[in-house]
């Protein structure tokens, strides 16, 4: 048990004996090992969950860790596009092989399996949830230090499957200032509590824009309340991302690995620190 245990596992990332373990997790295959799993969640779509997942993976890879992304956003997969991946994932006869990005981040996404990436995935919930589970069990995750799971928005079938089947060490909640922040953070808090998974931090996206002429920061969605909400729940606001057209361009061109900004450096440091003893 951690020295100053509050008995609230949702605000603590220590992997101590008092953390309830729940249902047994799905086993990885014999060729795989994954040290840490971090789920990136949001209350609704379009708030920048995938860009935050991609940026965090890039930063952890730059720190020298072997990093991977499991794209669990089956009906809205945007991870391959952010990294400019066009090839199809192959099999070694027994298991699926992830596709590696230019800097060596291993990725599995439904868009790497479809013949035509513009074809919609029109599957029912249980099939989608089963696919996500297989992305964990049937893919070769070769000595991964940090795996980021890009979750579908909300709290449906798939997030539930991920929390029940994968040994998630913690979640990062992505939100925006104009979001119904309190409600969404509260939902995340409750889900984390139910699943005994700690919230590693909140990332606020689209926090401000910088005027290209005078350099002034403008909070175009009004003054952010995220830090107050974070305080209320005892979570850490680990990063703020401005609306930055360069980020959109990097994603559109599939070269997010070339990003040059420090927006999420603190978030990556916090993840590294909080999971160091797990
Ligand atoms: P989600 O995964 O939550 O649905 P995405 O990460 O796919 O959202 O982002 C939606 C779109 O908005 C993408 O085209 C992305 O490049 C763009 N975007 C997200 N955050 C920013 C930002 N801070 N600045 C500029 N563009 C952004």
PDB file of C-alpha atoms and ligand atoms in Angstrom:
ATOM      1  CA  UNK A   1       0.000   0.000   0.000  1.00  0.00           C
ATOM      2  CA  UNK A   2       1.274   3.508  -0.799  1.00  0.00           C
ATOM      3  CA  UNK A   3       2.529   5.406   2.246  1.00  0.00           C
ATOM      4  CA  UNK A   4      -0.188   8.060   2.195  1.00  0.00           C
ATOM      5  CA  UNK A   5      -3.008   5.855   0.886  1.00  0.00           C
ATOM      6  CA  UNK A   6      -6.359   7.668   0.491  1.00  0.00           C
ATOM      7  CA  UNK A   7      -8.063   4.416  -0.610  1.00  0.00           C
ATOM      8  CA  UNK A   8      -9.170   6.181  -3.801  1.00  0.00           C
ATOM      9  CA  UNK A   9      -7.497   4.185  -6.603  1.00  0.00           C
ATOM     10  CA  UNK A  10      -8.719   6.641  -9.283  1.00  0.00           C
ATOM     11  CA  UNK A  11      -6.318   9.353  -8.135  1.00  0.00           C
ATOM     12  CA  UNK A  12      -3.318   7.117  -7.454  1.00  0.00           C
ATOM     13  CA  UNK A  13      -1.225   5.152  -9.929  1.00  0.00           C
ATOM     14  CA  UNK A  14       0.624   2.955  -7.432  1.00  0.00           C
ATOM     15  CA  UNK A  15       0.229  -0.689  -8.338  1.00  0.00           C
ATOM     16  CA  UNK A  16      -0.155  -1.772  -4.733  1.00  0.00           C
ATOM     17  CA  UNK A  17      -1.750  -4.844  -3.226  1.00  0.00           C
ATOM     18  CA  UNK A  18      -4.848  -2.940  -2.057  1.00  0.00           C
ATOM     19  CA  UNK A  19      -5.895  -2.095  -5.642  1.00  0.00           C
ATOM     20  CA  UNK A  20      -8.872  -4.388  -6.448  1.00  0.00           C
ATOM     21  CA  UNK A  21      -7.953  -6.548  -9.437  1.00  0.00           C
ATOM     22  CA  UNK A  22     -11.446  -7.344 -10.834  1.00  0.00           C
ATOM     23  CA  UNK A  23     -11.847  -9.816 -13.687  1.00  0.00           C
ATOM     24  CA  UNK A  24      -8.674 -11.449 -15.049  1.00  0.00           C
ATOM     25  CA  UNK A  25      -7.245  -9.659 -18.088  1.00  0.00           C
ATOM     26  CA  UNK A  26      -6.733 -11.151 -21.560  1.00  0.00           C
ATOM     27  CA  UNK A  27      -3.310 -12.723 -22.029  1.00  0.00           C
ATOM     28  CA  UNK A  28      -0.890 -11.439 -24.641  1.00  0.00           C
ATOM     29  CA  UNK A  29       0.490 -13.989 -27.117  1.00  0.00           C
ATOM     30  CA  UNK A  30       3.879 -15.635 -26.559  1.00  0.00           C
ATOM     31  CA  UNK A  31       5.718 -13.176 -28.813  1.00  0.00           C
ATOM     32  CA  UNK A  32       4.496 -10.068 -26.997  1.00  0.00           C
ATOM     33  CA  UNK A  33       5.312  -8.041 -23.922  1.00  0.00           C
ATOM     34  CA  UNK A  34       3.873  -4.660 -22.938  1.00  0.00           C
ATOM     35  CA  UNK A  35       5.029  -2.863 -19.797  1.00  0.00           C
ATOM     36  CA  UNK A  36       2.551   0.004 -19.541  1.00  0.00           C
ATOM     37  CA  UNK A  37      -0.879   0.614 -21.076  1.00  0.00           C
ATOM     38  CA  UNK A  38      -2.367   4.117 -21.130  1.00  0.00           C
ATOM     39  CA  UNK A  39      -5.879   4.722 -22.444  1.00  0.00           C
ATOM     40  CA  UNK A  40      -6.606   8.122 -23.982  1.00  0.00           C
ATOM     41  CA  UNK A  41     -10.284   8.964 -23.536  1.00  0.00           C
ATOM     42  CA  UNK A  42     -12.685  11.785 -24.324  1.00  0.00           C
ATOM     43  CA  UNK A  43     -16.327  12.447 -23.682  1.00  0.00           C
ATOM     44  CA  UNK A  44     -17.154  13.104 -27.318  1.00  0.00           C
ATOM     45  CA  UNK A  45     -15.580  12.919 -30.772  1.00  0.00           C
ATOM     46  CA  UNK A  46     -13.530  15.620 -32.449  1.00  0.00           C
ATOM     47  CA  UNK A  47     -11.914  17.048 -29.312  1.00  0.00           C
ATOM     48  CA  UNK A  48      -8.424  15.925 -30.376  1.00  0.00           C
ATOM     49  CA  UNK A  49      -8.080  12.557 -28.664  1.00  0.00           C
ATOM     50  CA  UNK A  50      -6.229  11.012 -31.611  1.00  0.00           C
ATOM     51  CA  UNK A  51      -3.828  13.914 -32.041  1.00  0.00           C
ATOM     52  CA  UNK A  52      -3.035  13.819 -28.305  1.00  0.00           C
ATOM     53  CA  UNK A  53      -2.509  10.023 -28.485  1.00  0.00           C
ATOM     54  CA  UNK A  54      -0.193  10.472 -31.482  1.00  0.00           C
ATOM     55  CA  UNK A  55       1.796  13.300 -29.869  1.00  0.00           C
ATOM     56  CA  UNK A  56       2.233  11.430 -26.579  1.00  0.00           C
ATOM     57  CA  UNK A  57       3.458   8.347 -28.463  1.00  0.00           C
ATOM     58  CA  UNK A  58       5.938  10.484 -30.412  1.00  0.00           C
ATOM     59  CA  UNK A  59       7.250  12.039 -27.186  1.00  0.00           C
ATOM     60  CA  UNK A  60       7.661   8.710 -25.368  1.00  0.00           C
ATOM     61  CA  UNK A  61       9.448   7.238 -28.408  1.00  0.00           C
ATOM     62  CA  UNK A  62      11.741  10.304 -28.438  1.00  0.00           C
ATOM     63  CA  UNK A  63      12.543   9.613 -24.773  1.00  0.00           C
ATOM     64  CA  UNK A  64      13.957   6.292 -25.937  1.00  0.00           C
ATOM     65  CA  UNK A  65      11.059   4.012 -24.974  1.00  0.00           C
ATOM     66  CA  UNK A  66       9.651   1.410 -27.348  1.00  0.00           C
ATOM     67  CA  UNK A  67       6.171   2.806 -27.958  1.00  0.00           C
ATOM     68  CA  UNK A  68       3.022   1.465 -29.587  1.00  0.00           C
ATOM     69  CA  UNK A  69      -0.500   2.614 -30.382  1.00  0.00           C
ATOM     70  CA  UNK A  70      -3.519   0.332 -30.340  1.00  0.00           C
ATOM     71  CA  UNK A  71      -6.209   2.197 -32.270  1.00  0.00           C
ATOM     72  CA  UNK A  72      -9.430   1.167 -30.527  1.00  0.00           C
ATOM     73  CA  UNK A  73     -11.425   3.876 -32.315  1.00  0.00           C
ATOM     74  CA  UNK A  74     -12.621   1.257 -34.802  1.00  0.00           C
ATOM     75  CA  UNK A  75     -15.284   3.333 -36.566  1.00  0.00           C
ATOM     76  CA  UNK A  76     -13.236   6.547 -36.673  1.00  0.00           C
ATOM     77  CA  UNK A  77      -9.609   5.467 -36.987  1.00  0.00           C
ATOM     78  CA  UNK A  78      -7.285   8.411 -37.603  1.00  0.00           C
ATOM     79  CA  UNK A  79      -3.989   7.160 -36.160  1.00  0.00           C
ATOM     80  CA  UNK A  80      -2.579   5.672 -39.436  1.00  0.00           C
ATOM     81  CA  UNK A  81      -3.306   8.955 -41.226  1.00  0.00           C
ATOM     82  CA  UNK A  82      -1.469  11.036 -38.612  1.00  0.00           C
ATOM     83  CA  UNK A  83       1.642   8.894 -39.216  1.00  0.00           C
ATOM     84  CA  UNK A  84       1.251   8.657 -43.013  1.00  0.00           C
ATOM     85  CA  UNK A  85       0.807   4.870 -42.962  1.00  0.00           C
ATOM     86  CA  UNK A  86      -0.599   3.494 -46.201  1.00  0.00           C
ATOM     87  CA  UNK A  87       0.645  -0.105 -46.127  1.00  0.00           C
ATOM     88  CA  UNK A  88      -1.417  -3.066 -44.938  1.00  0.00           C
ATOM     89  CA  UNK A  89      -0.576  -4.989 -41.769  1.00  0.00           C
ATOM     90  CA  UNK A  90       0.823  -8.452 -42.496  1.00  0.00           C
ATOM     91  CA  UNK A  91       0.640 -11.746 -40.628  1.00  0.00           C
ATOM     92  CA  UNK A  92       3.447 -14.105 -39.627  1.00  0.00           C
ATOM     93  CA  UNK A  93       1.089 -17.018 -40.241  1.00  0.00           C
ATOM     94  CA  UNK A  94      -0.072 -17.110 -36.649  1.00  0.00           C
ATOM     95  CA  UNK A  95      -0.285 -13.529 -35.429  1.00  0.00           C
ATOM     96  CA  UNK A  96      -0.763 -10.086 -36.948  1.00  0.00           C
ATOM     97  CA  UNK A  97       2.251  -7.809 -37.247  1.00  0.00           C
ATOM     98  CA  UNK A  98       1.805  -4.126 -36.431  1.00  0.00           C
ATOM     99  CA  UNK A  99       2.969  -1.512 -38.930  1.00  0.00           C
ATOM    100  CA  UNK A 100       5.978   0.521 -37.778  1.00  0.00           C
ATOM    101  CA  UNK A 101       6.175   4.258 -38.319  1.00  0.00           C
ATOM    102  CA  UNK A 102       9.322   6.000 -39.565  1.00  0.00           C
ATOM    103  CA  UNK A 103      10.628   6.405 -36.011  1.00  0.00           C
ATOM    104  CA  UNK A 104       9.626   2.869 -34.984  1.00  0.00           C
ATOM    105  CA  UNK A 105       6.276   3.299 -33.219  1.00  0.00           C
ATOM    106  CA  UNK A 106       4.281   0.075 -33.673  1.00  0.00           C
ATOM    107  CA  UNK A 107       0.666   0.634 -34.709  1.00  0.00           C
ATOM    108  CA  UNK A 108      -2.397  -1.550 -35.143  1.00  0.00           C
ATOM    109  CA  UNK A 109      -5.590  -0.054 -36.504  1.00  0.00           C
ATOM    110  CA  UNK A 110      -8.541  -1.366 -38.475  1.00  0.00           C
ATOM    111  CA  UNK A 111      -7.519   0.984 -41.299  1.00  0.00           C
ATOM    112  CA  UNK A 112      -4.317  -1.039 -41.693  1.00  0.00           C
ATOM    113  CA  UNK A 113      -6.436  -4.121 -42.405  1.00  0.00           C
ATOM    114  CA  UNK A 114      -9.077  -2.754 -44.786  1.00  0.00           C
ATOM    115  CA  UNK A 115      -8.587  -3.030 -48.558  1.00  0.00           C
ATOM    116  CA  UNK A 116      -9.995   0.463 -48.949  1.00  0.00           C
ATOM    117  CA  UNK A 117      -9.494   2.840 -46.027  1.00  0.00           C
ATOM    118  CA  UNK A 118     -12.502   4.928 -47.030  1.00  0.00           C
ATOM    119  CA  UNK A 119     -14.886   1.979 -46.538  1.00  0.00           C
ATOM    120  CA  UNK A 120     -16.914   2.510 -43.391  1.00  0.00           C
ATOM    121  CA  UNK A 121     -16.767  -0.110 -40.659  1.00  0.00           C
ATOM    122  CA  UNK A 122     -20.424  -1.024 -40.217  1.00  0.00           C
ATOM    123  CA  UNK A 123     -20.182  -3.572 -37.445  1.00  0.00           C
ATOM    124  CA  UNK A 124     -22.235  -4.122 -34.343  1.00  0.00           C
ATOM    125  CA  UNK A 125     -20.850  -3.331 -30.893  1.00  0.00           C
ATOM    126  CA  UNK A 126     -19.818  -6.880 -29.888  1.00  0.00           C
ATOM    127  CA  UNK A 127     -17.892  -7.393 -33.164  1.00  0.00           C
ATOM    128  CA  UNK A 128     -16.073  -4.088 -32.663  1.00  0.00           C
ATOM    129  CA  UNK A 129     -15.296  -4.966 -29.050  1.00  0.00           C
ATOM    130  CA  UNK A 130     -14.024  -8.402 -30.169  1.00  0.00           C
ATOM    131  CA  UNK A 131     -11.738  -6.741 -32.727  1.00  0.00           C
ATOM    132  CA  UNK A 132     -10.203  -4.529 -30.057  1.00  0.00           C
ATOM    133  CA  UNK A 133      -9.617  -7.549 -27.848  1.00  0.00           C
ATOM    134  CA  UNK A 134      -7.899  -9.312 -30.776  1.00  0.00           C
ATOM    135  CA  UNK A 135      -5.716  -6.250 -31.349  1.00  0.00           C
ATOM    136  CA  UNK A 136      -4.382  -6.968 -27.863  1.00  0.00           C
ATOM    137  CA  UNK A 137      -4.166 -10.788 -28.008  1.00  0.00           C
ATOM    138  CA  UNK A 138      -3.399 -11.536 -31.678  1.00  0.00           C
ATOM    139  CA  UNK A 139      -0.889  -8.819 -32.590  1.00  0.00           C
ATOM    140  CA  UNK A 140       2.846  -9.153 -32.026  1.00  0.00           C
ATOM    141  CA  UNK A 141       3.664  -6.353 -29.566  1.00  0.00           C
ATOM    142  CA  UNK A 142       7.421  -6.730 -29.424  1.00  0.00           C
ATOM    143  CA  UNK A 143       8.893  -5.540 -26.096  1.00  0.00           C
ATOM    144  CA  UNK A 144       6.719  -2.451 -25.840  1.00  0.00           C
ATOM    145  CA  UNK A 145       7.436  -0.050 -22.953  1.00  0.00           C
ATOM    146  CA  UNK A 146       4.439   2.237 -23.423  1.00  0.00           C
ATOM    147  CA  UNK A 147       1.265   1.372 -25.319  1.00  0.00           C
ATOM    148  CA  UNK A 148      -1.271   4.141 -25.898  1.00  0.00           C
ATOM    149  CA  UNK A 149      -4.844   3.066 -26.620  1.00  0.00           C
ATOM    150  CA  UNK A 150      -6.818   5.565 -28.693  1.00  0.00           C
ATOM    151  CA  UNK A 151     -10.281   4.933 -27.283  1.00  0.00           C
ATOM    152  CA  UNK A 152     -13.542   5.635 -29.057  1.00  0.00           C
ATOM    153  CA  UNK A 153     -15.329   8.599 -27.476  1.00  0.00           C
ATOM    154  CA  UNK A 154     -17.785   7.999 -24.650  1.00  0.00           C
ATOM    155  CA  UNK A 155     -18.379   5.113 -22.302  1.00  0.00           C
ATOM    156  CA  UNK A 156     -19.880   2.383 -24.515  1.00  0.00           C
ATOM    157  CA  UNK A 157     -19.068  -1.242 -25.328  1.00  0.00           C
ATOM    158  CA  UNK A 158     -15.519  -0.714 -26.504  1.00  0.00           C
ATOM    159  CA  UNK A 159     -14.147   1.365 -23.610  1.00  0.00           C
ATOM    160  CA  UNK A 160     -15.706  -1.183 -21.279  1.00  0.00           C
ATOM    161  CA  UNK A 161     -14.011  -4.039 -23.164  1.00  0.00           C
ATOM    162  CA  UNK A 162     -10.671  -2.239 -23.056  1.00  0.00           C
ATOM    163  CA  UNK A 163     -10.892  -1.654 -19.300  1.00  0.00           C
ATOM    164  CA  UNK A 164     -12.023  -5.221 -18.659  1.00  0.00           C
ATOM    165  CA  UNK A 165      -9.611  -6.973 -21.027  1.00  0.00           C
ATOM    166  CA  UNK A 166      -6.423  -4.902 -21.031  1.00  0.00           C
ATOM    167  CA  UNK A 167      -4.251  -4.166 -17.991  1.00  0.00           C
ATOM    168  CA  UNK A 168      -4.731  -0.392 -18.268  1.00  0.00           C
ATOM    169  CA  UNK A 169      -2.338   1.442 -15.919  1.00  0.00           C
ATOM    170  CA  UNK A 170      -4.020   4.809 -16.226  1.00  0.00           C
ATOM    171  CA  UNK A 171      -6.077   7.135 -18.382  1.00  0.00           C
ATOM    172  CA  UNK A 172      -5.455  10.523 -19.936  1.00  0.00           C
ATOM    173  CA  UNK A 173      -8.656  12.541 -20.377  1.00  0.00           C
ATOM    174  CA  UNK A 174      -8.763  14.914 -23.345  1.00  0.00           C
ATOM    175  CA  UNK A 175     -11.193  17.768 -23.156  1.00  0.00           C
ATOM    176  CA  UNK A 176     -11.780  21.229 -24.622  1.00  0.00           C
ATOM    177  CA  UNK A 177     -12.694  24.493 -22.882  1.00  0.00           C
ATOM    178  CA  UNK A 178     -16.148  24.640 -24.436  1.00  0.00           C
ATOM    179  CA  UNK A 179     -16.870  21.030 -23.623  1.00  0.00           C
ATOM    180  CA  UNK A 180     -19.218  20.329 -20.767  1.00  0.00           C
ATOM    181  CA  UNK A 181     -15.966  19.836 -18.898  1.00  0.00           C
ATOM    182  CA  UNK A 182     -17.350  19.109 -15.500  1.00  0.00           C
ATOM    183  CA  UNK A 183     -19.763  16.436 -16.676  1.00  0.00           C
ATOM    184  CA  UNK A 184     -17.210  14.764 -18.908  1.00  0.00           C
ATOM    185  CA  UNK A 185     -14.499  14.761 -16.285  1.00  0.00           C
ATOM    186  CA  UNK A 186     -16.990  13.444 -13.775  1.00  0.00           C
ATOM    187  CA  UNK A 187     -17.966  10.627 -16.149  1.00  0.00           C
ATOM    188  CA  UNK A 188     -14.294   9.790 -16.636  1.00  0.00           C
ATOM    189  CA  UNK A 189     -13.771   9.940 -12.889  1.00  0.00           C
ATOM    190  CA  UNK A 190     -16.652   7.581 -12.278  1.00  0.00           C
ATOM    191  CA  UNK A 191     -15.594   5.140 -14.975  1.00  0.00           C
ATOM    192  CA  UNK A 192     -12.032   5.187 -13.672  1.00  0.00           C
ATOM    193  CA  UNK A 193     -13.313   4.501 -10.150  1.00  0.00           C
ATOM    194  CA  UNK A 194     -15.547   1.673 -11.329  1.00  0.00           C
ATOM    195  CA  UNK A 195     -12.650   0.116 -13.212  1.00  0.00           C
ATOM    196  CA  UNK A 196     -10.037   0.866 -10.531  1.00  0.00           C
ATOM    197  CA  UNK A 197      -7.905   2.714 -13.058  1.00  0.00           C
ATOM    198  CA  UNK A 198      -6.160   5.977 -12.075  1.00  0.00           C
ATOM    199  CA  UNK A 199      -6.565   9.200 -14.028  1.00  0.00           C
ATOM    200  CA  UNK A 200      -2.986  10.190 -14.859  1.00  0.00           C
ATOM    201  CA  UNK A 201      -4.025  13.639 -15.991  1.00  0.00           C
ATOM    202  CA  UNK A 202      -6.268  15.915 -18.023  1.00  0.00           C
ATOM    203  CA  UNK A 203      -5.176  17.469 -21.319  1.00  0.00           C
ATOM    204  CA  UNK A 204      -7.064  20.532 -22.475  1.00  0.00           C
ATOM    205  CA  UNK A 205      -7.066  20.858 -26.258  1.00  0.00           C
ATOM    206  CA  UNK A 206      -7.924  23.980 -28.255  1.00  0.00           C
ATOM    207  CA  UNK A 207      -7.220  26.044 -25.129  1.00  0.00           C
ATOM    208  CA  UNK A 208      -6.233  29.191 -26.992  1.00  0.00           C
ATOM    209  CA  UNK A 209      -4.926  30.579 -30.269  1.00  0.00           C
ATOM    210  CA  UNK A 210      -1.843  32.723 -30.615  1.00  0.00           C
ATOM    211  CA  UNK A 211      -2.378  35.836 -32.735  1.00  0.00           C
ATOM    212  CA  UNK A 212       0.085  35.537 -35.650  1.00  0.00           C
ATOM    213  CA  UNK A 213       0.585  39.344 -35.674  1.00  0.00           C
ATOM    214  CA  UNK A 214       1.030  40.321 -32.010  1.00  0.00           C
ATOM    215  CA  UNK A 215       1.670  36.908 -30.363  1.00  0.00           C
ATOM    216  CA  UNK A 216      -1.161  37.446 -27.859  1.00  0.00           C
ATOM    217  CA  UNK A 217      -2.877  34.329 -26.486  1.00  0.00           C
ATOM    218  CA  UNK A 218      -6.625  34.465 -27.095  1.00  0.00           C
ATOM    219  CA  UNK A 219      -9.018  32.147 -25.265  1.00  0.00           C
ATOM    220  CA  UNK A 220     -11.610  32.076 -28.005  1.00  0.00           C
ATOM    221  CA  UNK A 221     -13.902  29.644 -26.186  1.00  0.00           C
ATOM    222  CA  UNK A 222     -13.871  31.817 -23.083  1.00  0.00           C
ATOM    223  CA  UNK A 223     -11.895  31.433 -19.912  1.00  0.00           C
ATOM    224  CA  UNK A 224     -11.081  27.797 -19.224  1.00  0.00           C
ATOM    225  CA  UNK A 225     -12.491  26.117 -16.136  1.00  0.00           C
ATOM    226  CA  UNK A 226     -10.560  22.900 -16.592  1.00  0.00           C
ATOM    227  CA  UNK A 227      -7.999  23.628 -13.873  1.00  0.00           C
ATOM    228  CA  UNK A 228     -10.788  24.250 -11.337  1.00  0.00           C
ATOM    229  CA  UNK A 229     -12.460  20.987 -12.289  1.00  0.00           C
ATOM    230  CA  UNK A 230      -9.124  19.194 -12.133  1.00  0.00           C
ATOM    231  CA  UNK A 231      -8.587  20.572  -8.619  1.00  0.00           C
ATOM    232  CA  UNK A 232     -12.075  19.540  -7.578  1.00  0.00           C
ATOM    233  CA  UNK A 233     -11.411  15.897  -8.467  1.00  0.00           C
ATOM    234  CA  UNK A 234      -7.780  15.890  -7.392  1.00  0.00           C
ATOM    235  CA  UNK A 235      -6.536  15.384 -10.946  1.00  0.00           C
ATOM    236  CA  UNK A 236      -3.594  17.066 -12.587  1.00  0.00           C
ATOM    237  CA  UNK A 237      -4.022  19.327 -15.622  1.00  0.00           C
ATOM    238  CA  UNK A 238      -0.946  17.974 -17.392  1.00  0.00           C
ATOM    239  CA  UNK A 239      -1.074  19.863 -20.667  1.00  0.00           C
ATOM    240  CA  UNK A 240      -2.743  22.532 -22.761  1.00  0.00           C
ATOM    241  CA  UNK A 241      -2.733  22.524 -26.540  1.00  0.00           C
ATOM    242  CA  UNK A 242      -3.503  25.638 -28.555  1.00  0.00           C
ATOM    243  CA  UNK A 243      -5.372  25.542 -31.842  1.00  0.00           C
ATOM    244  CA  UNK A 244      -2.352  25.419 -34.103  1.00  0.00           C
ATOM    245  CA  UNK A 245      -2.744  25.125 -37.877  1.00  0.00           C
ATOM    246  CA  UNK A 246       0.732  23.522 -38.000  1.00  0.00           C
ATOM    247  CA  UNK A 247      -0.635  20.571 -36.021  1.00  0.00           C
ATOM    248  CA  UNK A 248      -3.511  20.076 -38.472  1.00  0.00           C
ATOM    249  CA  UNK A 249      -1.019  20.244 -41.344  1.00  0.00           C
ATOM    250  CA  UNK A 250       1.319  17.685 -39.706  1.00  0.00           C
ATOM    251  CA  UNK A 251      -1.605  15.275 -39.283  1.00  0.00           C
ATOM    252  CA  UNK A 252      -2.960  15.881 -42.777  1.00  0.00           C
ATOM    253  CA  UNK A 253       0.480  15.245 -44.284  1.00  0.00           C
ATOM    254  CA  UNK A 254       1.052  12.183 -42.056  1.00  0.00           C
ATOM    255  CA  UNK A 255       4.203  13.635 -40.499  1.00  0.00           C
ATOM    256  CA  UNK A 256       3.219  14.149 -36.858  1.00  0.00           C
ATOM    257  CA  UNK A 257       6.615  12.634 -35.947  1.00  0.00           C
ATOM    258  CA  UNK A 258       8.260  15.836 -37.206  1.00  0.00           C
ATOM    259  CA  UNK A 259       6.398  18.031 -34.700  1.00  0.00           C
ATOM    260  CA  UNK A 260       8.476  20.724 -33.021  1.00  0.00           C
ATOM    261  CA  UNK A 261       6.613  22.001 -29.981  1.00  0.00           C
ATOM    262  CA  UNK A 262       6.627  21.448 -26.261  1.00  0.00           C
ATOM    263  CA  UNK A 263       2.853  21.464 -25.711  1.00  0.00           C
ATOM    264  CA  UNK A 264       2.696  17.959 -24.229  1.00  0.00           C
ATOM    265  CA  UNK A 265       6.219  17.618 -22.810  1.00  0.00           C
ATOM    266  CA  UNK A 266       4.892  17.936 -19.266  1.00  0.00           C
ATOM    267  CA  UNK A 267       2.173  15.350 -19.930  1.00  0.00           C
ATOM    268  CA  UNK A 268       4.789  12.848 -21.161  1.00  0.00           C
ATOM    269  CA  UNK A 269       6.988  13.554 -18.121  1.00  0.00           C
ATOM    270  CA  UNK A 270       4.038  13.015 -15.769  1.00  0.00           C
ATOM    271  CA  UNK A 271       3.165   9.692 -17.413  1.00  0.00           C
ATOM    272  CA  UNK A 272       6.782   8.583 -17.149  1.00  0.00           C
ATOM    273  CA  UNK A 273       6.993   9.614 -13.496  1.00  0.00           C
ATOM    274  CA  UNK A 274       3.626   8.254 -12.361  1.00  0.00           C
ATOM    275  CA  UNK A 275       4.186   4.855 -13.958  1.00  0.00           C
ATOM    276  CA  UNK A 276       7.856   4.545 -13.034  1.00  0.00           C
ATOM    277  CA  UNK A 277       7.217   2.141 -10.156  1.00  0.00           C
ATOM    278  CA  UNK A 278       4.507   0.070 -11.809  1.00  0.00           C
TER     279      UNK A 278
HETATM  280  P1  LIG B   1     -10.787  12.924 -32.022  1.00  0.00           P
HETATM  281  O1  LIG B   1      -9.806  11.791 -31.997  1.00  0.00           O
HETATM  282  O2  LIG B   1     -11.119  13.424 -30.638  1.00  0.00           O
HETATM  283  O3  LIG B   1     -12.020  12.630 -32.825  1.00  0.00           O
HETATM  284  P2  LIG B   1      -8.790  14.246 -33.675  1.00  0.00           P
HETATM  285  O4  LIG B   1      -7.556  14.137 -32.876  1.00  0.00           O
HETATM  286  O5  LIG B   1      -8.935  13.292 -34.829  1.00  0.00           O
HETATM  287  O6  LIG B   1     -10.089  14.179 -32.735  1.00  0.00           O
HETATM  288  O7  LIG B   1      -8.900  15.759 -34.176  1.00  0.00           O
HETATM  289  C1  LIG B   1      -9.923  16.163 -35.078  1.00  0.00           C
HETATM  290  C2  LIG B   1      -9.318  17.113 -36.113  1.00  0.00           C
HETATM  291  O8  LIG B   1      -8.912  18.332 -35.487  1.00  0.00           O
HETATM  292  C3  LIG B   1      -8.080  16.566 -36.811  1.00  0.00           C
HETATM  293  O9  LIG B   1      -8.079  16.962 -38.151  1.00  0.00           O
HETATM  294  C4  LIG B   1      -6.919  17.207 -36.058  1.00  0.00           C
HETATM  295  O10 LIG B   1      -5.774  17.338 -36.865  1.00  0.00           O
HETATM  296  C5  LIG B   1      -7.522  18.567 -35.689  1.00  0.00           C
HETATM  297  N1  LIG B   1      -6.980  19.093 -34.435  1.00  0.00           N
HETATM  298  C6  LIG B   1      -7.142  18.562 -33.197  1.00  0.00           C
HETATM  299  N2  LIG B   1      -6.554  19.323 -32.266  1.00  0.00           N
HETATM  300  C7  LIG B   1      -5.993  20.375 -32.911  1.00  0.00           C
HETATM  301  C8  LIG B   1      -5.238  21.522 -32.488  1.00  0.00           C
HETATM  302  N3  LIG B   1      -4.947  21.730 -31.223  1.00  0.00           N
HETATM  303  N4  LIG B   1      -4.826  22.395 -33.442  1.00  0.00           N
HETATM  304  C9  LIG B   1      -5.126  22.181 -34.746  1.00  0.00           C
HETATM  305  N5  LIG B   1      -5.833  21.129 -35.207  1.00  0.00           N
HETATM  306  C10 LIG B   1      -6.276  20.229 -34.303  1.00  0.00           C
END
